[in-house]
mmCIF file of C-alpha atoms in Angstrom:
data_model
loop_
_atom_site.group_PDB
_atom_site.id
_atom_site.type_symbol
_atom_site.label_atom_id
_atom_site.label_comp_id
_atom_site.label_asym_id
_atom_site.label_seq_id
_atom_site.Cartn_x
_atom_site.Cartn_y
_atom_site.Cartn_z
ATOM 1 C CA UNK A 1 -4.863 8.116 24.554
ATOM 2 C CA UNK A 2 -2.567 5.923 22.893
ATOM 3 C CA UNK A 3 -3.690 2.676 21.725
ATOM 4 C CA UNK A 4 -2.509 -0.489 23.168
ATOM 5 C CA UNK A 5 -2.827 -4.042 22.414
ATOM 6 C CA UNK A 6 -2.267 -7.200 24.599
ATOM 7 C CA UNK A 7 -0.179 -10.170 23.354
ATOM 8 C CA UNK A 8 -0.794 -13.604 24.923
ATOM 9 C CA UNK A 9 2.206 -15.500 26.183
ATOM 10 C CA UNK A 10 2.442 -19.003 24.389
ATOM 11 C CA UNK A 11 3.876 -22.258 25.479
ATOM 12 C CA UNK A 12 5.281 -24.549 22.903
ATOM 13 C CA UNK A 13 5.570 -24.629 19.218
ATOM 14 C CA UNK A 14 3.134 -22.964 17.043
ATOM 15 C CA UNK A 15 2.682 -24.412 13.422
ATOM 16 C CA UNK A 16 3.058 -21.276 11.040
ATOM 17 C CA UNK A 17 0.514 -22.258 8.576
ATOM 18 C CA UNK A 18 -1.616 -19.254 8.483
ATOM 19 C CA UNK A 19 -4.744 -20.900 9.903
ATOM 20 C CA UNK A 20 -5.342 -19.402 13.169
ATOM 21 C CA UNK A 21 -7.154 -22.840 14.980
ATOM 22 C CA UNK A 22 -4.418 -23.387 17.492
ATOM 23 C CA UNK A 23 -5.425 -23.444 21.512
ATOM 24 C CA UNK A 24 -3.073 -20.309 21.930
ATOM 25 C CA UNK A 25 -4.749 -18.255 19.061
ATOM 26 C CA UNK A 26 -8.268 -19.400 20.296
ATOM 27 C CA UNK A 27 -7.304 -18.060 23.685
ATOM 28 C CA UNK A 28 -5.480 -14.962 22.529
ATOM 29 C CA UNK A 29 -7.535 -11.646 23.103
ATOM 30 C CA UNK A 30 -7.837 -9.828 19.214
ATOM 31 C CA UNK A 31 -7.225 -5.717 18.989
ATOM 32 C CA UNK A 32 -10.530 -4.517 16.946
ATOM 33 C CA UNK A 33 -10.397 -1.038 17.399
ATOM 34 C CA UNK A 34 -9.356 -0.047 14.061
ATOM 35 C CA UNK A 35 -10.063 3.104 11.948
ATOM 36 C CA UNK A 36 -9.887 3.426 8.247
ATOM 37 C CA UNK A 37 -7.519 5.933 6.315
ATOM 38 C CA UNK A 38 -9.791 5.721 3.062
ATOM 39 C CA UNK A 39 -12.353 6.975 2.342
ATOM 40 C CA UNK A 40 -13.237 8.545 5.605
ATOM 41 C CA UNK A 41 -9.903 8.794 7.437
ATOM 42 C CA UNK A 42 -10.300 8.174 11.347
ATOM 43 C CA UNK A 43 -13.616 6.503 11.201
ATOM 44 C CA UNK A 44 -14.399 2.960 12.397
ATOM 45 C CA UNK A 45 -13.390 0.612 10.064
ATOM 46 C CA UNK A 46 -16.571 -0.551 8.227
ATOM 47 C CA UNK A 47 -15.362 -4.385 7.843
ATOM 48 C CA UNK A 48 -14.514 -6.237 10.782
ATOM 49 C CA UNK A 49 -10.747 -6.882 11.443
ATOM 50 C CA UNK A 50 -9.149 -8.761 14.397
ATOM 51 C CA UNK A 51 -5.620 -9.054 14.807
ATOM 52 C CA UNK A 52 -4.066 -11.758 17.622
ATOM 53 C CA UNK A 53 -0.366 -11.168 19.307
ATOM 54 C CA UNK A 54 0.960 -14.199 20.950
ATOM 55 C CA UNK A 55 4.820 -13.999 22.107
ATOM 56 C CA UNK A 56 7.261 -16.573 23.304
ATOM 57 C CA UNK A 57 10.999 -16.132 24.665
ATOM 58 C CA UNK A 58 12.068 -16.088 20.581
ATOM 59 C CA UNK A 59 9.417 -13.933 18.904
ATOM 60 C CA UNK A 60 6.561 -11.961 18.640
ATOM 61 C CA UNK A 61 3.705 -13.897 16.609
ATOM 62 C CA UNK A 62 0.701 -11.859 14.785
ATOM 63 C CA UNK A 63 -2.034 -13.309 13.044
ATOM 64 C CA UNK A 64 -4.951 -11.592 11.072
#
């Protein structure tokens, strides 16, 4: 099965400051099913990793 992620549509402008505290980021569903490359390739990540995807008519936004 090919892994997929979901991107949530955002309305209005985002402040691109590296802080994911806007309502759009808080509502976005995080991608969490990551695997590690080193030292145990293919095993679940040992550290919690959450990546969020938003989009609008102009861009795809990625926050982690």
